[in-house]
XYZ file of C-alpha atoms in Angstrom:
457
model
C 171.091 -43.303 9.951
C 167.202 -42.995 9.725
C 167.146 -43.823 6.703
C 168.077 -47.635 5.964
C 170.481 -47.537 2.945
C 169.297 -50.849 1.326
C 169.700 -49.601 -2.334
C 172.726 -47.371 -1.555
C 174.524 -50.423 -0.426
C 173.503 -52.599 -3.352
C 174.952 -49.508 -4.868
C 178.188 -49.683 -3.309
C 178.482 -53.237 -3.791
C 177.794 -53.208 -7.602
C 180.784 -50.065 -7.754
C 183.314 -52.319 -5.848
C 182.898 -55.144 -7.855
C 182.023 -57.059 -4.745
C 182.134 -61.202 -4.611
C 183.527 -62.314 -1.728
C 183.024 -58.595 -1.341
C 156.889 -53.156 -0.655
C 150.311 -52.785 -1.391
C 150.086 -49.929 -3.865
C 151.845 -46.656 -3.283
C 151.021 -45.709 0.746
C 148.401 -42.706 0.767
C 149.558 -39.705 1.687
C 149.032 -39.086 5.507
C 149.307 -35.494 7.166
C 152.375 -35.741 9.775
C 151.219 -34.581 13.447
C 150.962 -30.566 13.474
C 151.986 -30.325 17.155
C 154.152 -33.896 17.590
C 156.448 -32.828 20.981
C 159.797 -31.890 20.671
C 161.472 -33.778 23.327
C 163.540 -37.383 23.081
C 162.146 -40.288 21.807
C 164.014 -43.636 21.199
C 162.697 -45.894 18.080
C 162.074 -49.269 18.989
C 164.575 -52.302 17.959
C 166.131 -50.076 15.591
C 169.101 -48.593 17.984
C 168.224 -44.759 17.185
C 167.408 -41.895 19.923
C 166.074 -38.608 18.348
C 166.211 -35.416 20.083
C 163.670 -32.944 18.248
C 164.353 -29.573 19.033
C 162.709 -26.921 16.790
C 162.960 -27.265 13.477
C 165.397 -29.750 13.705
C 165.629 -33.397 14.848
C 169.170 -35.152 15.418
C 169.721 -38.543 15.590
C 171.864 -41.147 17.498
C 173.345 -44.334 16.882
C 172.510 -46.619 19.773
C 173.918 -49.680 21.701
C 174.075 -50.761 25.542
C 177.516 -49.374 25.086
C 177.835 -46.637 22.771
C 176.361 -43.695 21.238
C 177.340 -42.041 17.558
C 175.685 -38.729 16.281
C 174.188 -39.446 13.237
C 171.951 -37.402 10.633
C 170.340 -34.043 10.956
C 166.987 -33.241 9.758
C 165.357 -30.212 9.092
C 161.184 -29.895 9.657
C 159.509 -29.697 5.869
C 156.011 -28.412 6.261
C 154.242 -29.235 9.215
C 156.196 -30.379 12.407
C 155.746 -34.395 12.525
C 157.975 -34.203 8.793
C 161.853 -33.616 8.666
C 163.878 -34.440 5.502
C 167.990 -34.520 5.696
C 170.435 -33.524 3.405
C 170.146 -36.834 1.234
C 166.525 -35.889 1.078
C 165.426 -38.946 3.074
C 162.107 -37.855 4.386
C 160.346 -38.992 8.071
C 157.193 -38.509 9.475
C 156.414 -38.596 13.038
C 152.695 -38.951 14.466
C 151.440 -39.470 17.865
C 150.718 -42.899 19.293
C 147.878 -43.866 21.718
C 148.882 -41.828 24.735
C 151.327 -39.345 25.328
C 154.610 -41.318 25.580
C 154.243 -43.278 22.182
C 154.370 -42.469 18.290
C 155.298 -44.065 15.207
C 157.656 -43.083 12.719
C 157.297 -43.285 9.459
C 160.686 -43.509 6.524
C 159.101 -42.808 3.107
C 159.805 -45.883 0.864
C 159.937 -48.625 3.646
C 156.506 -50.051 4.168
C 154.646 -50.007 7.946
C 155.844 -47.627 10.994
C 158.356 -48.155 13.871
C 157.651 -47.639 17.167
C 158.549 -44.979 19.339
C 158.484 -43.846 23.218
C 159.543 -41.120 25.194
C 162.277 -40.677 27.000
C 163.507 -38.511 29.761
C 167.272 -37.137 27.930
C 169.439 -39.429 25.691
C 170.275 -42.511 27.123
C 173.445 -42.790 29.311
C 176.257 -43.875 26.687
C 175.848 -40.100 24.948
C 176.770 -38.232 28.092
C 179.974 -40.771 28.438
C 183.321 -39.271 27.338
C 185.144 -42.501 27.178
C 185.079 -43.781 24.075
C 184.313 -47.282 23.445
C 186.430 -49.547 20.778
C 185.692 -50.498 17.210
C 185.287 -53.717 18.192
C 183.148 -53.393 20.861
C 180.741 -51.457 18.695
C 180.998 -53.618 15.796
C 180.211 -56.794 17.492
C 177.515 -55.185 20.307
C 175.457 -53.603 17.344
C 174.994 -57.181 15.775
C 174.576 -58.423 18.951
C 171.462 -56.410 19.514
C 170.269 -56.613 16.110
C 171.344 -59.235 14.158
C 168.159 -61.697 13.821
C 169.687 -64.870 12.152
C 172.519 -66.013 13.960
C 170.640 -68.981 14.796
C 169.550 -69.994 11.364
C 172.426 -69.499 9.905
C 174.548 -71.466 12.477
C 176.785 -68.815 14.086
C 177.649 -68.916 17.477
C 178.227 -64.879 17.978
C 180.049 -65.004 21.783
C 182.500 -67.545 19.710
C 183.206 -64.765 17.220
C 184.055 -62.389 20.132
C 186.357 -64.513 21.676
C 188.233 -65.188 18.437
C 188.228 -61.755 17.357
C 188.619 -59.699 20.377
C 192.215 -59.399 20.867
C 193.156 -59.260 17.520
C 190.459 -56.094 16.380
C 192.090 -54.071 20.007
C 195.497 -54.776 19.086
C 195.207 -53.868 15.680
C 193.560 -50.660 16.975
C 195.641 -49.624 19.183
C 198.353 -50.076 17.093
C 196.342 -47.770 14.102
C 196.635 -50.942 12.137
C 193.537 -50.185 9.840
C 194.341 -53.207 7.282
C 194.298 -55.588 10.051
C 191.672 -53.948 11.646
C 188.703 -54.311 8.677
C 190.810 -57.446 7.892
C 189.146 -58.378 11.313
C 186.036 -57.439 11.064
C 185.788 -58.571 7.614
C 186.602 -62.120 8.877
C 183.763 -61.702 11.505
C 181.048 -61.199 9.104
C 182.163 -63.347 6.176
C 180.562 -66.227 7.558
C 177.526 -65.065 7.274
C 176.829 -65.180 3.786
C 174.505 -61.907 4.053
C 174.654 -60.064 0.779
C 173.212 -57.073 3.963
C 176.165 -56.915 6.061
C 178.969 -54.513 3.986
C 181.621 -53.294 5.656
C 183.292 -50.126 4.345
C 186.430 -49.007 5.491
C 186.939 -45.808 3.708
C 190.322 -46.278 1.502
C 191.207 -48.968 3.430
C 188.871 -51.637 1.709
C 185.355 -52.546 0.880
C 183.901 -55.761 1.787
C 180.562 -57.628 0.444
C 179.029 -60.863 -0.962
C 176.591 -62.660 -2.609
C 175.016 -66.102 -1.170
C 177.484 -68.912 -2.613
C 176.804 -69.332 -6.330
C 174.978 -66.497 -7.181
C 176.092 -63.088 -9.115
C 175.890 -59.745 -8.299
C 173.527 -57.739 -9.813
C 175.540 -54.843 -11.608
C 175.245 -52.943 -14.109
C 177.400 -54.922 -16.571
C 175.822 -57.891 -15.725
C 172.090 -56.321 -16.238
C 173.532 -54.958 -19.566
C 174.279 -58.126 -20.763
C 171.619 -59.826 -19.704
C 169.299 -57.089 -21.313
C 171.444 -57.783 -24.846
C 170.514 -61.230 -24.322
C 167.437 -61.080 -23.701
C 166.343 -58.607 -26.324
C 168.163 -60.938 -28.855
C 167.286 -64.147 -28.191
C 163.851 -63.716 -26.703
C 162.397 -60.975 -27.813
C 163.718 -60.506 -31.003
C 162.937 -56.837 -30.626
C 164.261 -53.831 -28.252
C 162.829 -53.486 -25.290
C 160.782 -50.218 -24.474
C 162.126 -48.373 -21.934
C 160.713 -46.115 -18.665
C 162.095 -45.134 -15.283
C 165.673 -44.329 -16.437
C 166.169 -47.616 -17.907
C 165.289 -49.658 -15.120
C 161.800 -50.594 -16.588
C 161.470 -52.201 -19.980
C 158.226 -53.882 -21.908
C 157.576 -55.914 -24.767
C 154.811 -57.107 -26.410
C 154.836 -60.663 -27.295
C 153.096 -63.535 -29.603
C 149.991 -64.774 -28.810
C 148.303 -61.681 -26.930
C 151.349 -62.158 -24.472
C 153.997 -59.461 -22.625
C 157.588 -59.225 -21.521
C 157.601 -56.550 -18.820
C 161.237 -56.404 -17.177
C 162.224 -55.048 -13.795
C 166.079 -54.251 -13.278
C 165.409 -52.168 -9.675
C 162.876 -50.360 -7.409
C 164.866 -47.385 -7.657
C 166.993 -44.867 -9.226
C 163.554 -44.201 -11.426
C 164.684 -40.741 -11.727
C 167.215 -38.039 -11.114
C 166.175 -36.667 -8.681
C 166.576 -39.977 -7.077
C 163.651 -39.664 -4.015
C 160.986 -42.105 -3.231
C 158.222 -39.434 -4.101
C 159.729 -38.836 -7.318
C 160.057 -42.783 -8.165
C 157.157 -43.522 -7.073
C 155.514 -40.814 -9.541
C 157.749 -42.218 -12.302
C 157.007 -45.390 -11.953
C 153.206 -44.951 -12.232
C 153.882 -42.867 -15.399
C 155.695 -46.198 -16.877
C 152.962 -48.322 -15.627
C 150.255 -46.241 -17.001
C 151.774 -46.684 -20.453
C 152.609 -50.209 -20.190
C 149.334 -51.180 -18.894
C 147.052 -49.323 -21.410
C 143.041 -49.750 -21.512
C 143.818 -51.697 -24.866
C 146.592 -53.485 -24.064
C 145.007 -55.171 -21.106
C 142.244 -55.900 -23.163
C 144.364 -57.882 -25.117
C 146.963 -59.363 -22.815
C 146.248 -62.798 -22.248
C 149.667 -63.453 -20.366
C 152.308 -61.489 -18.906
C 156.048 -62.782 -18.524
C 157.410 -60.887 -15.667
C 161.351 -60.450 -15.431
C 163.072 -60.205 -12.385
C 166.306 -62.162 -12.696
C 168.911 -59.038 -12.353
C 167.227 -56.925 -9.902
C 169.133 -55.124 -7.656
C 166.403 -53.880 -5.333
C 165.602 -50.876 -3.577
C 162.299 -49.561 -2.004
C 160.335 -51.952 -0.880
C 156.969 -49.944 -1.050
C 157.909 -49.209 -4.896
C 157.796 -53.123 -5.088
C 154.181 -52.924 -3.525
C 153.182 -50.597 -5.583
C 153.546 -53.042 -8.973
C 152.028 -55.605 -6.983
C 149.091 -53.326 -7.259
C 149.040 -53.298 -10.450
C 148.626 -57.069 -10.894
C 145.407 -57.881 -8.806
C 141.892 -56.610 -8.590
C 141.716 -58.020 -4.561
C 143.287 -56.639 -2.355
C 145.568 -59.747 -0.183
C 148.464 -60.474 2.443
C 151.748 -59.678 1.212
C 154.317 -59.701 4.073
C 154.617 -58.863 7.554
C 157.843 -57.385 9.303
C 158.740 -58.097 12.326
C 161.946 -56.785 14.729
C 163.518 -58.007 17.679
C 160.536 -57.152 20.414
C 157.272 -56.349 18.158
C 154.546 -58.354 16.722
C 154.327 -58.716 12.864
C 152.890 -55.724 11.360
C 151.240 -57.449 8.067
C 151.742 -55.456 5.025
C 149.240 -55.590 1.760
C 148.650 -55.108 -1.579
C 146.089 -53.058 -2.571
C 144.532 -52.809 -5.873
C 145.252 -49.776 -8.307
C 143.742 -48.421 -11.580
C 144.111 -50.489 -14.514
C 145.370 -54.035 -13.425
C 146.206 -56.559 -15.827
C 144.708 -59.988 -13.847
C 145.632 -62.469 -16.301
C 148.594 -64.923 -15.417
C 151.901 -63.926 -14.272
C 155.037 -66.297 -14.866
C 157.571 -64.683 -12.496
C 161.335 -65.239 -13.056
C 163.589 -64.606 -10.323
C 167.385 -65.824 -9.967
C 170.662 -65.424 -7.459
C 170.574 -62.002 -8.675
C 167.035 -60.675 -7.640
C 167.747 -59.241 -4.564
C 165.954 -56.988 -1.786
C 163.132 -55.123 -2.624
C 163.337 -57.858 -5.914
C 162.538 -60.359 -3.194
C 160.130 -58.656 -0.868
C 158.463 -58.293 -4.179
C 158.448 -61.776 -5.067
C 157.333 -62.512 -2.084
C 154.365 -60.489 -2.402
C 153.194 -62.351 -5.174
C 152.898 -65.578 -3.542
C 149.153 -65.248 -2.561
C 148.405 -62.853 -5.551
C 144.682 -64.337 -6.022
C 145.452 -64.962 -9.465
C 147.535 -67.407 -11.669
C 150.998 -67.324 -10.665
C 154.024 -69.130 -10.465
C 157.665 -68.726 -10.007
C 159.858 -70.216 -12.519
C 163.948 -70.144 -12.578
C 166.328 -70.264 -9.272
C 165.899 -69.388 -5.704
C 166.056 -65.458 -5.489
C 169.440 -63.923 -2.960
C 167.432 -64.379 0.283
C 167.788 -61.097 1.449
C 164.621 -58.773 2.922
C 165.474 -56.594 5.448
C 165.860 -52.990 5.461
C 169.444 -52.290 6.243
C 171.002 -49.703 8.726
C 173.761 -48.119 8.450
C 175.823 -47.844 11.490
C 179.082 -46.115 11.961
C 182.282 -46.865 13.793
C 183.616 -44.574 16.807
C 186.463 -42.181 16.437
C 188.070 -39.623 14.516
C 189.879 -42.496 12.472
C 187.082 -43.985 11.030
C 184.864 -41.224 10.093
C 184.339 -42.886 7.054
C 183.893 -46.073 7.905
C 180.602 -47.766 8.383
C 178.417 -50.977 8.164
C 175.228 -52.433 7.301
C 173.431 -54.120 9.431
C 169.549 -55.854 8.655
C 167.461 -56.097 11.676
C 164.027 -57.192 9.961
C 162.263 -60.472 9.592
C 159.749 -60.749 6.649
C 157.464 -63.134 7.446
C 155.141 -65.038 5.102
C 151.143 -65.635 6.385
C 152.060 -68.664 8.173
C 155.122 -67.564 9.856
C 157.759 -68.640 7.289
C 161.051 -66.355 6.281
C 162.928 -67.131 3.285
C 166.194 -65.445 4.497
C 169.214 -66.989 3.886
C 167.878 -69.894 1.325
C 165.892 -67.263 -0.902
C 161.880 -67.750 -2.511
C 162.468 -70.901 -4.011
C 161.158 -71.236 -7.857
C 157.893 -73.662 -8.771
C 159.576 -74.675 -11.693
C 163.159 -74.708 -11.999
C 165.495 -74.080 -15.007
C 169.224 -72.567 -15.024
C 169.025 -68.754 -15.276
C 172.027 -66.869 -16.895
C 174.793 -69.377 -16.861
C 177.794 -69.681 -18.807
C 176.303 -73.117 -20.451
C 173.224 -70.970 -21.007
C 174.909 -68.017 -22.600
C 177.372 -70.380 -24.722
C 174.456 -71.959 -25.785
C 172.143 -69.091 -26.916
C 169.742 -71.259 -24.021
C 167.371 -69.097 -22.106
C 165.375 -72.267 -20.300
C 163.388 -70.011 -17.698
C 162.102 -67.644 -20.250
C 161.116 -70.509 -22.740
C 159.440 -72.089 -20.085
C 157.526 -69.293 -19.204
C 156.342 -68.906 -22.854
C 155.100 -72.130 -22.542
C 152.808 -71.899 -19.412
C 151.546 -69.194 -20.195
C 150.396 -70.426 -23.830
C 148.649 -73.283 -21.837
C 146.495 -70.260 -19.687
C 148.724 -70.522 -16.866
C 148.275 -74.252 -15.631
């Protein structure tokens, strides 16, 4: 798909029950009012498009195989199609004729596209290639962190191979996502789901961290408003945004997702949302007041990156560095934060756990040159960034089977990525354990009341 499904696979983990299972809002930009129809394939993403009228189709792409994906329809001007799920992307001409950029609203930066002649040989082939084969080639050719994390991928094939055919060719579907189940495992990537329609779901968390859902968050928001606050929490964005104030001129502003703001459920329509909840959190008299702000992001279950971005804008005055993604063949394309109306420049103690995931993360890692006092207090975050694509399997069989797959490096200003391992915390306490909850013990918060009653040092 286009569209990478970060927060609707969160989703889909949080429904299973799944264990061993990002600068301020972008401006608007005018798409291109006479981009060519034609094809076009989109750079280290695995996607052809074939624009034909109104409508542009897309592909599924490896060296071996090719999968109709999505339809869009052209909203407006030409360069902008929307699908069904109301994902919307804008196309706009590159430098010369045979390059452009595409543009998915709620992902941050543009990919790369070039012309091509027709779609690329594998979509005229009538032979259908195997599960397997497109399982294993679409990691493969996108999969950045085999290294790091230790995998030796050809080794996989080997083991795997004859067991994923013969379970295939025997229509053996419990063996067969037992198989590629067992591929993935391994990897520890809370990114790489595997869905096998009513066969089985499979997903997980980094060892020793929880998944972020919605009984979890509901607890910990109990908790929380309990213990700490003493007080209910104020509520915006469907829930998913609460705020407190605090003693001593301090706030409690907590985070639970960057989406699912409202229900209409687009990027647009978060991104309006949240901006209404910001604008009453952050009011000219409060941030006259506010001295310190304790910023929540423990259960986070992620979402749009660019809605992350868009808080960070909130919180500086400067604009600074924030990420840069990178793919398989391009450069880093450095990402910022840019200052918005009313932003509260005072210190920021920033808690983040196993369960801040995502767009949680890309956040976090946002804020680690914000050019005032910050600091991270609590556990390493999930230590997953990427956007994720979702990639289906060939045949009739598994129509409704698919994958996710995360193809993105997000790179700090001196080259460092915090995949796998997670933003590690300045200060470390427990966050959410069962000593802690036994205990009526909430260490990170405490400690966060603490520096920030000492001005942040």
């Amino acid at each position: 798909m286009l569209r990478n499904r970060t927060a609707a696979i969160v989703a889909a983990l949080i429904a299973v029950g799944a264990l061993t299972t990002a600068c301020g809002r972008p401006a608007e930009r005018p798409a291109d009012v006479d981009f060519p129809a034609g094809f076009w394939q989109v750079d280290d993403y695995g996607t052809a498009l074939a624009l034909h009228g109104d409508t542009m189709q897309t592909f599924q792409l490896t060296a071996l195989s090719c999968l109709k994906d999505t339809t869009a329809t052209r909203a407006g001007s030409p360069g902008r199609y929307v699908t069904e799920d109301k994902d919307v992307s804008t196309l706009r001409r590159g430098d010369n004729p045979d390059r452009a950029t595409l543009h998915i609203d709620g992902s941050p930066g543009d990919r790369a596209l070039h012309r091509i002649p027709g779609l690329p040989a594998p979509c005229a082939d009538t032979a259908e290639p195997s599960t397997f084969d497109v399982f294993w080639q679409t990691f493969q050719e996108n999969y950045p962190f085999f290294t790091a994390k230790g995998i030796d991928w050809q080794q996989v094939r080997e083991t795997f191979r004859d067991r994923a055919r013969g379970a295939d060719e025997r229509g053996d579907d419990v063996e067969l996502f037992a198989v590629l189940r067992d591929m993935v495992a391994p990897l520890h990537d809370m990114h790489v789901p595997v869905s096998a329609g009513d066969t089985g779901f499979f997903g997980m968390t980094r060892p020793g961290t929880t998944m972020p859902s919605p009984q979890f968050d509901q607890q910990v928001r109990e908790f929380v408003q309990r213990r700490d606050l003493q007080q209910p929490l104020i509520e915006y964005a469907n829930g998913r945004i609460g705020y407190a104030d605090l003693p001593g001129q301090q706030g409690y502003l907590r985070v639970s997702a960057f989406s699912g703001y409202t229900t209409e459920r687009t990027f647009a329509a978060d991104s309006a949302e949240l901006d209404r909840a910001l604008d009453a959190i952050f009011t000219t008299d409060r941030l006259a007041r506010l001295r310190g702000l304790v910023l929540d992001l423990r259960v986070n279950g992620g979402g749009s990156d660019s809605l992350g971005l868009q808080l960070a804008a909130r919180l500086t005055d400067r604009p600074y560095f924030a990420y840069a993604k990178k793919t398989r063949t391009s450069g880093p394309q450095p990402q910022r934060v840019v200052p918005a109306r009313t932003a509260f420049t005072g210190p920021v103690a920033l808690l983040t756990g196993g369960s801040t995931v995502s767009a949680g993360e890309t956040f976090t890692q946002a804020m680690l040159e914000r050019p005032w006092p910050t600091t991270r207090i609590g556990q390493p975050t999930q230590g997953v960034y990427s956007d994720v694509m979702e990639r289906k399997l060939p045949g009739a069989r598994h129509a409704d089977w698919w994958f996710g797959v995360p193809n993105e490096e997000f790179l700090t200003s001196d080259g460092h990525t915090f995949d796998s391992t997670g933003i590690p915390p300045e200060l470390i306490e427990p966050v959410f354990t069962d000593t802690e909850f036994s205990a009526d013990h909430d260490a990170a918060f405490d400690r966060a009341v603490r520096w920030l009653l000492t001005g942040g040092e």
